[in-house]
Amino acid sequence: MNDLLHKNLAGGDRAKRDQDGKPLQHAEATSMPLQAKQREAQPRAMITKDGKRVDHAEAAKRFLAAPEHQTFHDERLWDMRRKRDRQAFAIDEWEELRELASKIKEHTLTHLDTYLEQFEAAAKANGVTVHWAKDGDEHNAIVLGILRDHGAKTLIKSKSMLTEECGMREFLTEHGIDITETDLGERIQQLDNEAPSHVVVPSVHKLRMDVSDVFARTLGTEPGNDDPHYLAESQRRTTRPLILAADAGLTGGNFLIAETGAVVTCTNEGNADLSANTPKLHIASVGIEKLVPRVSDLGVFIRLLSRSALGSPITQYTSHFKAARAGATMHIVLVDNGRSARLGLKEFWTSLKCIRCGACMNTCPVYRRSGGLSYGFTYSGPLGLVIDPTFDKHKFSNLPFASTLNGSCTNVCPTKINLHEQIYAWRGVMAREHEVPLAKKTAMQAAGVVLGNPKLYRAAIATADSALSMLPRFATYNRLNAWGRGRENPEPGGQSFHLWWAKNRAGKAKGGRP
Amino acid sequence: MRQPGLFGKIMRIGLFVPCYIDAFFPEVGIATLELLERLGCAVDYPFDQTCCGQPMANSGCQVEAEATERLFVENFSGYDYVVCPSGSCVHHVRSKFDAIEQTDAVKQVRSRTYELVEFLHDILEVEDFPWARFPHKVGLHNGCGSLRGLHHAAPSELNVPFFSKPLDLLRKVPGLEIVTPARPDECCGFGGTFSVFEEAVSVKAGQDKVTDHAQAGATYIVSADTSCLMHQKGCAERMGTPMKFIHIAQVLNGAAQ
């Protein structure tokens, strides 16, 4: 099956090898090796001033101006997509699984109140303290309160997009809490004072020399030494003592199970387990949409998650945290931060089905060529285009236009979110609510008038020059020739089809007007 | 091949020639017309046609697309089929096109609008193209609207049995050899107005697409989407990559290259 379309997917891997030359089997390690050849500065995120729109196109242009970074980024993420395909095609019931996952999430989200209460009751019965946070500020205040109650000054935490979304690290740091990230990629980003660029592989936009620079600056590693094993080991040696001495640990959660009250984490580095099991205090911050009703539902998602994310059958660690271990304390903070409002958006509520696998980013031709930081928020790629505007419609009003509407994201989504249709729908919302720049709107109004009137249209494309000003620079909102900057214009076809017909066929056609 | 009759009558086809093809690639419109006539269809070209409204609608400006959509329906009402050699335009008409009230006339035009490949494959069920010969190495570009919107082929993301309507047709052309790029379904970055709003990403995706086909050994990129080809051609010429581009209608109509 699929021999023509997929034969390239069966190609040999340039697998990463250990010191004895044996290929590493670890999912992340088996991806493409790092291939930095010479120094090129790492492209950085744009600075978006308050009240301004995120300019994805501008940041993307700067990312593309760093070809080594861009090429590595594109190849690395495409490799993850290929591995995902291989895993997906090895399971006969793959499409059935996606459908099932989508239906379970639909059921849960449409009965969210019931399952949240069930979860809370089960967690309390397990001896866990449950908190409810309506937004990011409330979440951060709750976490700080718990830490202060326990006299905790140092916190280790595993990678959590929710806490990024809430701006927790900055808040707690301002309030005197010393934080150490336990996920390697997220630790790199923390040390570089930069946001994660991908929900699964947060520093994927960096080359290993970039990491070497960050570690030399912050951990005192040998400048210029970019050996991945040396860098990873140095990070481990400097971070382990901080982990062992930490007063508290914080994790996110990939899933909440209503019937058991458990928080389930899925990691490849065991970083959630380190954060939860080392200190005497474990705080789990989880978005309310992460619920599934039963343990038996979880299997569907576990089978989909890592296959979709990294192209490995399962994450190295899948841990259920139900209760605090002897002598320890566990808190769960259930966070809304806009989720229940999103649940009320007719066209966009199914985005809450997302399990943060990142498959939509890996397959996205725009994401791979612009980098996650170009989206200006925690969530990037197709997922970001769909949910970022729910946080700030004006600030993220350009994002729904950072897509070719190709639809590949929808096809890889393990919970079958119709991402590209939601991106299209957001464009309509932005235009209706006057969030499209005036010049662009005016150009579209002009195009609408011309294309709605045969005489005006014929006049507009009558000469090669006038046609070129309209097509393909069609309806562009500035006078600069954005088409011609990197591409040749099409040659004018001489006589249009319309004129050819008038000359050769008008009145002679067999069809005739019905 | 099925007789091109509907309930015993000759099929009356309204030919929709989108703006890009009209202005820059009239030969694609002519090839489509000649091919349909060779296959026994009675083809008319409604003279007051302009566009399907996609550029405005894809920019979120549904209100601005109203007049264009209304004009489209006026031009194409009453035909047995509306056939168009452009996947993305047909995808717009069939799957979006909701700026205007959905009257019976609007619904009828929308449901009768077909892209050329699916019309040849599904409706006419063409078995051979005896007039065609194309002795070249060809890379197929499935436009995203055709692939994932109109389901021309099994997309590489889905675990479904393989099928490809454009390949089924191209395989009937003697001499033609298909080569497969490493990323067969990767979007070429055209995306309509995306091509100017996000010029840098668009051009890079186009360059990557052309390079992928060139590395697979293609000398021609063939597609059912002229707009994608126009973009890729512009990228190839600027890069200096010696690639040729041709619409599938021209290949099936026996274009002598």
mmCIF file of N, CA and C in Angstrom, chain A residues 2 4-6 8 56-57 64 70 74 78 81 84 88-89 91 95 98 368-369 401-404 406-408 411 424 427-428 431 440 444-445 448 451-452 454 457-458 461 471 474 477 482 484-485 487-488 493 495-498 501 505 512-514, chain B residues 12 19 22-24 26 29-30 33 37 44-45 47-50 55 57-60 62 64 68 74-75 79 144 148 154-159 162 167 180-181 183-184 186-187 194-195 197-202 204-205 208 231 233-235 237-238:
data_model
loop_
_atom_site.group_PDB
_atom_site.id
_atom_site.type_symbol
_atom_site.label_atom_id
_atom_site.label_comp_id
_atom_site.label_asym_id
_atom_site.label_seq_id
_atom_site.Cartn_x
_atom_site.Cartn_y
_atom_site.Cartn_z
ATOM 1 N N ASN A 2 0.403 2.277 -0.645
ATOM 2 C CA ASN A 2 1.073 3.575 -0.590
ATOM 3 C C ASN A 2 2.517 3.529 -1.078
ATOM 4 N N LEU A 4 3.932 4.292 -3.770
ATOM 5 C CA LEU A 4 4.422 5.452 -4.501
ATOM 6 C C LEU A 4 4.609 6.650 -3.590
ATOM 7 N N LEU A 5 3.573 6.915 -2.817
ATOM 8 C CA LEU A 5 3.587 8.127 -2.011
ATOM 9 C C LEU A 5 4.561 8.034 -0.844
ATOM 10 N N HIS A 6 4.706 6.853 -0.305
ATOM 11 C CA HIS A 6 5.427 6.772 0.965
ATOM 12 C C HIS A 6 6.763 6.064 0.890
ATOM 13 N N ASN A 8 9.600 6.986 0.191
ATOM 14 C CA ASN A 8 10.693 7.748 0.781
ATOM 15 C C ASN A 8 10.663 7.746 2.308
ATOM 16 N N HIS A 56 4.141 38.369 12.616
ATOM 17 C CA HIS A 56 4.739 37.067 12.321
ATOM 18 C C HIS A 56 5.616 37.122 11.075
ATOM 19 N N ALA A 57 5.157 37.831 10.048
ATOM 20 C CA ALA A 57 5.889 37.869 8.779
ATOM 21 C C ALA A 57 7.284 38.468 8.967
ATOM 22 N N LEU A 64 14.363 33.247 8.479
ATOM 23 C CA LEU A 64 14.824 32.740 7.187
ATOM 24 C C LEU A 64 16.163 33.335 6.779
ATOM 25 N N GLN A 70 17.493 27.773 10.079
ATOM 26 C CA GLN A 70 16.219 27.446 9.441
ATOM 27 C C GLN A 70 16.257 26.047 8.832
ATOM 28 N N ASP A 74 13.881 23.027 9.989
ATOM 29 C CA ASP A 74 12.971 22.393 9.027
ATOM 30 C C ASP A 74 13.229 20.891 8.948
ATOM 31 N N TRP A 78 10.731 17.995 10.256
ATOM 32 C CA TRP A 78 10.201 17.113 9.210
ATOM 33 C C TRP A 78 10.535 15.660 9.529
ATOM 34 N N ARG A 81 8.023 14.426 11.776
ATOM 35 C CA ARG A 81 6.798 14.124 11.015
ATOM 36 C C ARG A 81 6.918 12.751 10.334
ATOM 37 N N ARG A 84 6.593 10.067 12.801
ATOM 38 C CA ARG A 84 5.169 9.985 13.166
ATOM 39 C C ARG A 84 4.402 9.177 12.116
ATOM 40 N N ALA A 88 2.321 5.816 12.725
ATOM 41 C CA ALA A 88 0.880 5.838 12.436
ATOM 42 C C ALA A 88 0.504 4.736 11.448
ATOM 43 N N PHE A 89 1.357 4.521 10.445
ATOM 44 C CA PHE A 89 1.020 3.532 9.424
ATOM 45 C C PHE A 89 1.271 2.111 9.896
ATOM 46 N N ILE A 91 0.032 1.020 12.599
ATOM 47 C CA ILE A 91 -1.148 0.646 13.381
ATOM 48 C C ILE A 91 -2.370 0.672 12.472
ATOM 49 N N GLU A 95 -6.624 5.488 12.255
ATOM 50 C CA GLU A 95 -7.657 6.500 12.003
ATOM 51 C C GLU A 95 -8.843 6.301 12.962
ATOM 52 N N ARG A 98 -7.886 7.877 16.261
ATOM 53 C CA ARG A 98 -8.048 9.338 16.228
ATOM 54 C C ARG A 98 -9.518 9.702 16.417
ATOM 55 N N ARG A 368 7.772 25.421 10.239
ATOM 56 C CA ARG A 368 9.136 24.916 10.044
ATOM 57 C C ARG A 368 10.047 25.972 9.439
ATOM 58 N N ARG A 369 9.447 26.932 8.734
ATOM 59 C CA ARG A 369 10.256 27.964 8.074
ATOM 60 C C ARG A 369 10.234 29.304 8.807
ATOM 61 N N PHE A 401 -3.453 34.674 9.606
ATOM 62 C CA PHE A 401 -3.017 34.851 8.216
ATOM 63 C C PHE A 401 -1.647 34.218 7.957
ATOM 64 N N ALA A 402 -1.024 33.691 9.016
ATOM 65 C CA ALA A 402 0.285 33.045 8.874
ATOM 66 C C ALA A 402 0.099 31.575 8.516
ATOM 67 N N SER A 403 -0.695 31.319 7.490
ATOM 68 C CA SER A 403 -1.016 29.945 7.096
ATOM 69 C C SER A 403 -1.365 29.933 5.622
ATOM 70 N N THR A 404 -1.019 28.827 4.953
ATOM 71 C CA THR A 404 -1.445 28.678 3.559
ATOM 72 C C THR A 404 -2.777 27.928 3.480
ATOM 73 N N ASN A 406 -3.231 24.876 4.094
ATOM 74 C CA ASN A 406 -2.987 23.623 3.358
ATOM 75 C C ASN A 406 -3.673 22.418 3.984
ATOM 76 N N GLY A 407 -3.937 22.463 5.298
ATOM 77 C CA GLY A 407 -4.732 21.388 5.903
ATOM 78 C C GLY A 407 -3.965 20.190 6.420
ATOM 79 N N SER A 408 -2.649 20.183 6.294
ATOM 80 C CA SER A 408 -1.872 19.039 6.773
ATOM 81 C C SER A 408 -1.996 18.894 8.295
ATOM 82 N N ASN A 411 -4.929 16.880 9.357
ATOM 83 C CA ASN A 411 -4.768 15.445 9.099
ATOM 84 C C ASN A 411 -3.856 14.739 10.085
ATOM 85 N N TYR A 424 -9.187 29.534 9.033
ATOM 86 C CA TYR A 424 -10.011 30.257 8.047
ATOM 87 C C TYR A 424 -11.129 31.035 8.752
ATOM 88 N N ARG A 427 -10.028 34.240 10.373
ATOM 89 C CA ARG A 427 -9.830 35.361 9.444
ATOM 90 C C ARG A 427 -11.124 36.158 9.305
ATOM 91 N N GLY A 428 -12.238 35.424 9.207
ATOM 92 C CA GLY A 428 -13.535 36.086 9.114
ATOM 93 C C GLY A 428 -13.827 36.905 10.360
ATOM 94 N N ALA A 431 -11.746 40.105 10.327
ATOM 95 C CA ALA A 431 -12.249 41.106 9.375
ATOM 96 C C ALA A 431 -13.532 41.740 9.905
ATOM 97 N N LYS A 440 -5.271 46.726 4.189
ATOM 98 C CA LYS A 440 -5.580 45.399 3.648
ATOM 99 C C LYS A 440 -7.082 45.296 3.380
ATOM 100 N N MET A 444 -9.067 44.771 -0.206
ATOM 101 C CA MET A 444 -10.043 43.709 -0.424
ATOM 102 C C MET A 444 -11.382 44.275 -0.901
ATOM 103 N N GLN A 445 -11.726 45.449 -0.371
ATOM 104 C CA GLN A 445 -12.967 46.088 -0.834
ATOM 105 C C GLN A 445 -12.841 46.433 -2.315
ATOM 106 N N GLY A 448 -13.035 43.340 -4.347
ATOM 107 C CA GLY A 448 -14.417 42.859 -4.386
ATOM 108 C C GLY A 448 -15.247 43.608 -5.414
ATOM 109 N N LEU A 451 -13.849 42.509 -9.049
ATOM 110 C CA LEU A 451 -14.157 41.122 -9.416
ATOM 111 C C LEU A 451 -15.670 40.867 -9.456
ATOM 112 N N GLY A 452 -16.424 41.771 -8.862
ATOM 113 C CA GLY A 452 -17.872 41.619 -8.910
ATOM 114 C C GLY A 452 -18.488 42.297 -10.119
ATOM 115 N N PRO A 454 -17.955 42.553 -14.323
ATOM 116 C CA PRO A 454 -17.199 42.077 -15.491
ATOM 117 C C PRO A 454 -16.483 43.194 -16.255
ATOM 118 N N TYR A 457 -13.481 44.434 -14.321
ATOM 119 C CA TYR A 457 -12.481 43.378 -14.295
ATOM 120 C C TYR A 457 -11.726 43.319 -15.627
ATOM 121 N N ARG A 458 -12.470 43.356 -16.729
ATOM 122 C CA ARG A 458 -11.838 43.306 -18.058
ATOM 123 C C ARG A 458 -10.902 44.486 -18.262
ATOM 124 N N ILE A 461 -7.576 44.016 -16.236
ATOM 125 C CA ILE A 461 -6.536 43.098 -16.724
ATOM 126 C C ILE A 461 -6.297 43.234 -18.228
ATOM 127 N N LEU A 471 -2.719 40.930 -10.569
ATOM 128 C CA LEU A 471 -2.413 39.511 -10.436
ATOM 129 C C LEU A 471 -0.961 39.344 -10.809
ATOM 130 N N PHE A 474 -2.026 40.546 -6.543
ATOM 131 C CA PHE A 474 -3.422 40.629 -6.273
ATOM 132 C C PHE A 474 -3.750 41.141 -4.887
ATOM 133 N N TYR A 477 -1.715 44.810 0.166
ATOM 134 C CA TYR A 477 -2.097 46.039 0.842
ATOM 135 C C TYR A 477 -1.009 47.103 0.834
ATOM 136 N N ALA A 482 5.696 42.742 -3.322
ATOM 137 C CA ALA A 482 6.073 41.632 -2.443
ATOM 138 C C ALA A 482 6.232 40.347 -3.244
ATOM 139 N N GLY A 484 7.472 40.061 -6.295
ATOM 140 C CA GLY A 484 8.699 40.039 -7.096
ATOM 141 C C GLY A 484 9.992 40.038 -6.310
ATOM 142 N N ARG A 485 9.913 40.168 -4.978
ATOM 143 C CA ARG A 485 11.147 40.224 -4.193
ATOM 144 C C ARG A 485 11.945 38.932 -4.322
ATOM 145 N N ARG A 487 10.712 36.179 -6.394
ATOM 146 C CA ARG A 487 10.159 35.383 -7.491
ATOM 147 C C ARG A 487 10.074 36.231 -8.747
ATOM 148 N N GLU A 488 10.132 35.583 -9.892
ATOM 149 C CA GLU A 488 9.859 36.284 -11.153
ATOM 150 C C GLU A 488 8.351 36.399 -11.333
ATOM 151 N N GLY A 493 0.336 36.442 -20.736
ATOM 152 C CA GLY A 493 -0.013 35.401 -21.688
ATOM 153 C C GLY A 493 -0.330 35.925 -23.079
ATOM 154 N N GLN A 495 -2.583 37.277 -25.338
ATOM 155 C CA GLN A 495 -4.021 37.464 -25.407
ATOM 156 C C GLN A 495 -4.681 36.638 -24.307
ATOM 157 N N SER A 496 -5.579 37.228 -23.558
ATOM 158 C CA SER A 496 -6.246 36.476 -22.496
ATOM 159 C C SER A 496 -7.115 35.371 -23.103
ATOM 160 N N PHE A 497 -7.470 34.407 -22.282
ATOM 161 C CA PHE A 497 -8.381 33.361 -22.755
ATOM 162 C C PHE A 497 -9.684 33.996 -23.228
ATOM 163 N N HIS A 498 -10.108 34.986 -22.491
ATOM 164 C CA HIS A 498 -11.352 35.694 -22.784
ATOM 165 C C HIS A 498 -11.349 36.237 -24.216
ATOM 166 N N TRP A 501 -11.288 33.437 -26.830
ATOM 167 C CA TRP A 501 -12.629 32.878 -27.019
ATOM 168 C C TRP A 501 -13.457 33.795 -27.926
ATOM 169 N N ARG A 505 -14.152 31.506 -30.839
ATOM 170 C CA ARG A 505 -15.253 30.617 -30.516
ATOM 171 C C ARG A 505 -16.603 31.286 -30.313
ATOM 172 N N GLY A 512 -23.371 26.471 -25.887
ATOM 173 C CA GLY A 512 -24.437 27.466 -25.886
ATOM 174 C C GLY A 512 -24.983 27.712 -24.513
ATOM 175 N N ARG A 513 -25.437 28.885 -24.337
ATOM 176 C CA ARG A 513 -25.970 29.286 -23.035
ATOM 177 C C ARG A 513 -27.231 28.477 -22.731
ATOM 178 N N PRO A 514 -27.323 27.810 -21.571
ATOM 179 C CA PRO A 514 -28.510 27.022 -21.266
ATOM 180 C C PRO A 514 -29.733 27.916 -21.027
ATOM 181 N N ARG B 12 -23.893 19.488 -21.076
ATOM 182 C CA ARG B 12 -23.560 20.889 -21.327
ATOM 183 C C ARG B 12 -22.662 21.389 -20.193
ATOM 184 N N CYS B 19 -9.068 33.704 -12.955
ATOM 185 C CA CYS B 19 -8.372 34.929 -13.360
ATOM 186 C C CYS B 19 -6.917 34.714 -13.767
ATOM 187 N N ASP B 22 -6.797 33.027 -17.113
ATOM 188 C CA ASP B 22 -7.295 33.956 -18.121
ATOM 189 C C ASP B 22 -6.192 34.931 -18.548
ATOM 190 N N ALA B 23 -5.530 35.528 -17.551
ATOM 191 C CA ALA B 23 -4.574 36.592 -17.864
ATOM 192 C C ALA B 23 -3.192 36.083 -18.253
ATOM 193 N N PHE B 24 -2.727 35.019 -17.598
ATOM 194 C CA PHE B 24 -1.324 34.627 -17.781
ATOM 195 C C PHE B 24 -1.117 33.267 -18.445
ATOM 196 N N PRO B 26 -3.450 31.471 -20.752
ATOM 197 C CA PRO B 26 -4.629 31.163 -21.567
ATOM 198 C C PRO B 26 -4.545 29.773 -22.196
ATOM 199 N N GLY B 29 -6.502 27.210 -20.349
ATOM 200 C CA GLY B 29 -7.926 27.275 -20.637
ATOM 201 C C GLY B 29 -8.242 26.626 -21.982
ATOM 202 N N ILE B 30 -7.401 26.906 -22.972
ATOM 203 C CA ILE B 30 -7.625 26.341 -24.311
ATOM 204 C C ILE B 30 -7.476 24.823 -24.286
ATOM 205 N N LEU B 33 -10.536 23.273 -22.696
ATOM 206 C CA LEU B 33 -11.658 23.329 -23.640
ATOM 207 C C LEU B 33 -11.519 22.236 -24.709
ATOM 208 N N GLU B 37 -13.860 18.851 -25.333
ATOM 209 C CA GLU B 37 -14.541 18.670 -26.627
ATOM 210 C C GLU B 37 -14.130 17.351 -27.287
ATOM 211 N N ASP B 44 -19.366 25.497 -23.106
ATOM 212 C CA ASP B 44 -19.633 26.920 -23.296
ATOM 213 C C ASP B 44 -18.768 27.702 -22.308
ATOM 214 N N TYR B 45 -18.433 28.915 -22.701
ATOM 215 C CA TYR B 45 -17.659 29.794 -21.819
ATOM 216 C C TYR B 45 -18.521 31.003 -21.496
ATOM 217 N N PHE B 47 -19.539 34.409 -20.795
ATOM 218 C CA PHE B 47 -18.627 35.482 -21.165
ATOM 219 C C PHE B 47 -18.386 36.503 -20.054
ATOM 220 N N ASP B 48 -19.313 36.611 -19.111
ATOM 221 C CA ASP B 48 -19.178 37.642 -18.083
ATOM 222 C C ASP B 48 -18.555 37.126 -16.786
ATOM 223 N N GLN B 49 -17.885 35.974 -16.844
ATOM 224 C CA GLN B 49 -17.279 35.427 -15.633
ATOM 225 C C GLN B 49 -16.028 36.210 -15.249
ATOM 226 N N THR B 50 -15.765 36.236 -13.939
ATOM 227 C CA THR B 50 -14.544 36.895 -13.462
ATOM 228 C C THR B 50 -13.740 35.969 -12.554
ATOM 229 N N PRO B 55 -10.120 35.072 -3.287
ATOM 230 C CA PRO B 55 -9.125 35.985 -2.696
ATOM 231 C C PRO B 55 -9.688 36.798 -1.535
ATOM 232 N N ALA B 57 -12.523 36.054 0.304
ATOM 233 C CA ALA B 57 -12.977 35.168 1.383
ATOM 234 C C ALA B 57 -11.799 34.605 2.183
ATOM 235 N N ASN B 58 -10.721 34.236 1.486
ATOM 236 C CA ASN B 58 -9.560 33.696 2.200
ATOM 237 C C ASN B 58 -8.862 34.757 3.036
ATOM 238 N N SER B 59 -9.162 36.017 2.764
ATOM 239 C CA SER B 59 -8.610 37.093 3.588
ATOM 240 C C SER B 59 -9.564 37.454 4.717
ATOM 241 N N GLY B 60 -10.620 36.696 4.855
ATOM 242 C CA GLY B 60 -11.586 36.950 5.914
ATOM 243 C C GLY B 60 -12.685 37.910 5.504
ATOM 244 N N GLN B 62 -15.535 38.221 3.800
ATOM 245 C CA GLN B 62 -16.688 37.567 3.176
ATOM 246 C C GLN B 62 -17.628 38.584 2.532
ATOM 247 N N GLU B 64 -16.971 41.366 1.193
ATOM 248 C CA GLU B 64 -16.394 41.848 -0.061
ATOM 249 C C GLU B 64 -16.474 40.791 -1.163
ATOM 250 N N THR B 68 -18.994 39.080 -6.131
ATOM 251 C CA THR B 68 -18.288 38.143 -7.007
ATOM 252 C C THR B 68 -18.957 36.771 -6.987
ATOM 253 N N GLU B 74 -24.732 33.668 -11.315
ATOM 254 C CA GLU B 74 -25.444 34.145 -12.514
ATOM 255 C C GLU B 74 -24.841 33.556 -13.780
ATOM 256 N N ASN B 75 -23.518 33.508 -13.839
ATOM 257 C CA ASN B 75 -22.839 33.021 -15.036
ATOM 258 C C ASN B 75 -22.981 31.520 -15.242
ATOM 259 N N TYR B 79 -26.051 24.909 -16.198
ATOM 260 C CA TYR B 79 -25.219 23.902 -16.873
ATOM 261 C C TYR B 79 -25.315 22.576 -16.134
ATOM 262 N N CYS B 144 -2.824 21.928 -2.406
ATOM 263 C CA CYS B 144 -3.442 21.511 -1.140
ATOM 264 C C CYS B 144 -4.969 21.511 -1.208
ATOM 265 N N ARG B 148 -6.308 17.947 -0.210
ATOM 266 C CA ARG B 148 -7.006 17.770 1.072
ATOM 267 C C ARG B 148 -8.408 18.355 1.054
ATOM 268 N N ALA B 154 -4.887 10.167 -1.746
ATOM 269 C CA ALA B 154 -4.710 9.903 -0.317
ATOM 270 C C ALA B 154 -3.579 10.787 0.185
ATOM 271 N N PRO B 155 -3.856 11.668 1.134
ATOM 272 C CA PRO B 155 -2.766 12.515 1.637
ATOM 273 C C PRO B 155 -1.803 11.713 2.491
ATOM 274 N N SER B 156 -0.543 12.110 2.510
ATOM 275 C CA SER B 156 0.493 11.300 3.160
ATOM 276 C C SER B 156 0.306 11.210 4.670
ATOM 277 N N GLU B 157 -0.545 12.064 5.247
ATOM 278 C CA GLU B 157 -0.710 12.046 6.702
ATOM 279 C C GLU B 157 -1.650 10.941 7.169
ATOM 280 N N LEU B 158 -2.542 10.497 6.284
ATOM 281 C CA LEU B 158 -3.610 9.594 6.719
ATOM 282 C C LEU B 158 -3.281 8.138 6.425
ATOM 283 N N ASN B 159 -3.625 7.276 7.359
ATOM 284 C CA ASN B 159 -3.436 5.839 7.177
ATOM 285 C C ASN B 159 -4.662 5.276 6.445
ATOM 286 N N PHE B 162 -4.002 3.751 -0.536
ATOM 287 C CA PHE B 162 -3.489 4.710 -1.504
ATOM 288 C C PHE B 162 -4.412 4.843 -2.711
ATOM 289 N N LEU B 167 -2.634 10.789 -10.720
ATOM 290 C CA LEU B 167 -1.683 9.773 -11.185
ATOM 291 C C LEU B 167 -2.373 8.742 -12.054
ATOM 292 N N THR B 180 9.098 10.708 -7.747
ATOM 293 C CA THR B 180 8.476 11.119 -6.482
ATOM 294 C C THR B 180 9.461 11.889 -5.617
ATOM 295 N N PRO B 181 9.125 13.122 -5.272
ATOM 296 C CA PRO B 181 10.008 13.903 -4.398
ATOM 297 C C PRO B 181 9.986 13.357 -2.974
ATOM 298 N N ARG B 183 9.279 14.892 -0.235
ATOM 299 C CA ARG B 183 8.125 15.369 0.533
ATOM 300 C C ARG B 183 6.961 15.586 -0.428
ATOM 301 N N PRO B 184 6.320 14.492 -0.838
ATOM 302 C CA PRO B 184 5.349 14.587 -1.931
ATOM 303 C C PRO B 184 4.196 15.555 -1.672
ATOM 304 N N GLU B 186 4.138 18.172 0.587
ATOM 305 C CA GLU B 186 4.481 19.444 1.243
ATOM 306 C C GLU B 186 3.913 20.602 0.430
ATOM 307 N N CYS B 187 3.263 21.519 1.140
ATOM 308 C CA CYS B 187 2.694 22.703 0.499
ATOM 309 C C CYS B 187 3.811 23.510 -0.145
ATOM 310 N N PHE B 194 -1.497 34.765 0.868
ATOM 311 C CA PHE B 194 -0.343 34.436 1.713
ATOM 312 C C PHE B 194 0.961 34.719 0.962
ATOM 313 N N SER B 195 0.927 34.512 -0.364
ATOM 314 C CA SER B 195 2.145 34.665 -1.161
ATOM 315 C C SER B 195 2.708 36.081 -1.102
ATOM 316 N N PHE B 197 1.429 38.415 1.601
ATOM 317 C CA PHE B 197 1.429 38.816 3.009
ATOM 318 C C PHE B 197 2.609 38.199 3.752
ATOM 319 N N GLU B 198 2.966 36.989 3.399
ATOM 320 C CA GLU B 198 4.088 36.292 4.040
ATOM 321 C C GLU B 198 5.089 35.914 2.949
ATOM 322 N N GLU B 199 5.554 36.939 2.266
ATOM 323 C CA GLU B 199 6.389 36.742 1.078
ATOM 324 C C GLU B 199 7.609 35.859 1.338
ATOM 325 N N ALA B 200 8.301 36.073 2.469
ATOM 326 C CA ALA B 200 9.561 35.361 2.723
ATOM 327 C C ALA B 200 9.334 33.855 2.903
ATOM 328 N N VAL B 201 8.356 33.496 3.719
ATOM 329 C CA VAL B 201 8.060 32.072 3.949
ATOM 330 C C VAL B 201 7.549 31.437 2.657
ATOM 331 N N SER B 202 6.710 32.176 1.955
ATOM 332 C CA SER B 202 6.136 31.678 0.705
ATOM 333 C C SER B 202 7.228 31.331 -0.310
ATOM 334 N N LYS B 204 10.438 30.771 0.257
ATOM 335 C CA LYS B 204 11.301 29.670 0.703
ATOM 336 C C LYS B 204 10.621 28.316 0.481
ATOM 337 N N ALA B 205 9.347 28.252 0.773
ATOM 338 C CA ALA B 205 8.623 26.989 0.561
ATOM 339 C C ALA B 205 8.597 26.643 -0.929
ATOM 340 N N ASP B 208 12.042 25.358 -1.920
ATOM 341 C CA ASP B 208 12.227 24.000 -1.405
ATOM 342 C C ASP B 208 11.464 22.980 -2.254
ATOM 343 N N HIS B 231 3.571 30.276 -9.010
ATOM 344 C CA HIS B 231 4.445 30.603 -7.873
ATOM 345 C C HIS B 231 5.765 29.835 -7.968
ATOM 346 N N LYS B 233 7.125 28.452 -10.553
ATOM 347 C CA LYS B 233 7.864 28.877 -11.752
ATOM 348 C C LYS B 233 8.630 30.165 -11.439
ATOM 349 N N GLY B 234 7.965 31.087 -10.773
ATOM 350 C CA GLY B 234 8.618 32.339 -10.389
ATOM 351 C C GLY B 234 9.822 32.084 -9.498
ATOM 352 N N CYS B 235 9.685 31.127 -8.582
ATOM 353 C CA CYS B 235 10.790 30.790 -7.674
ATOM 354 C C CYS B 235 11.929 30.117 -8.442
ATOM 355 N N GLU B 237 12.706 30.298 -11.633
ATOM 356 C CA GLU B 237 13.403 31.233 -12.537
ATOM 357 C C GLU B 237 14.368 32.119 -11.766
ATOM 358 N N ARG B 238 13.932 32.578 -10.588
ATOM 359 C CA ARG B 238 14.813 33.442 -9.796
ATOM 360 C C ARG B 238 16.024 32.668 -9.288
#
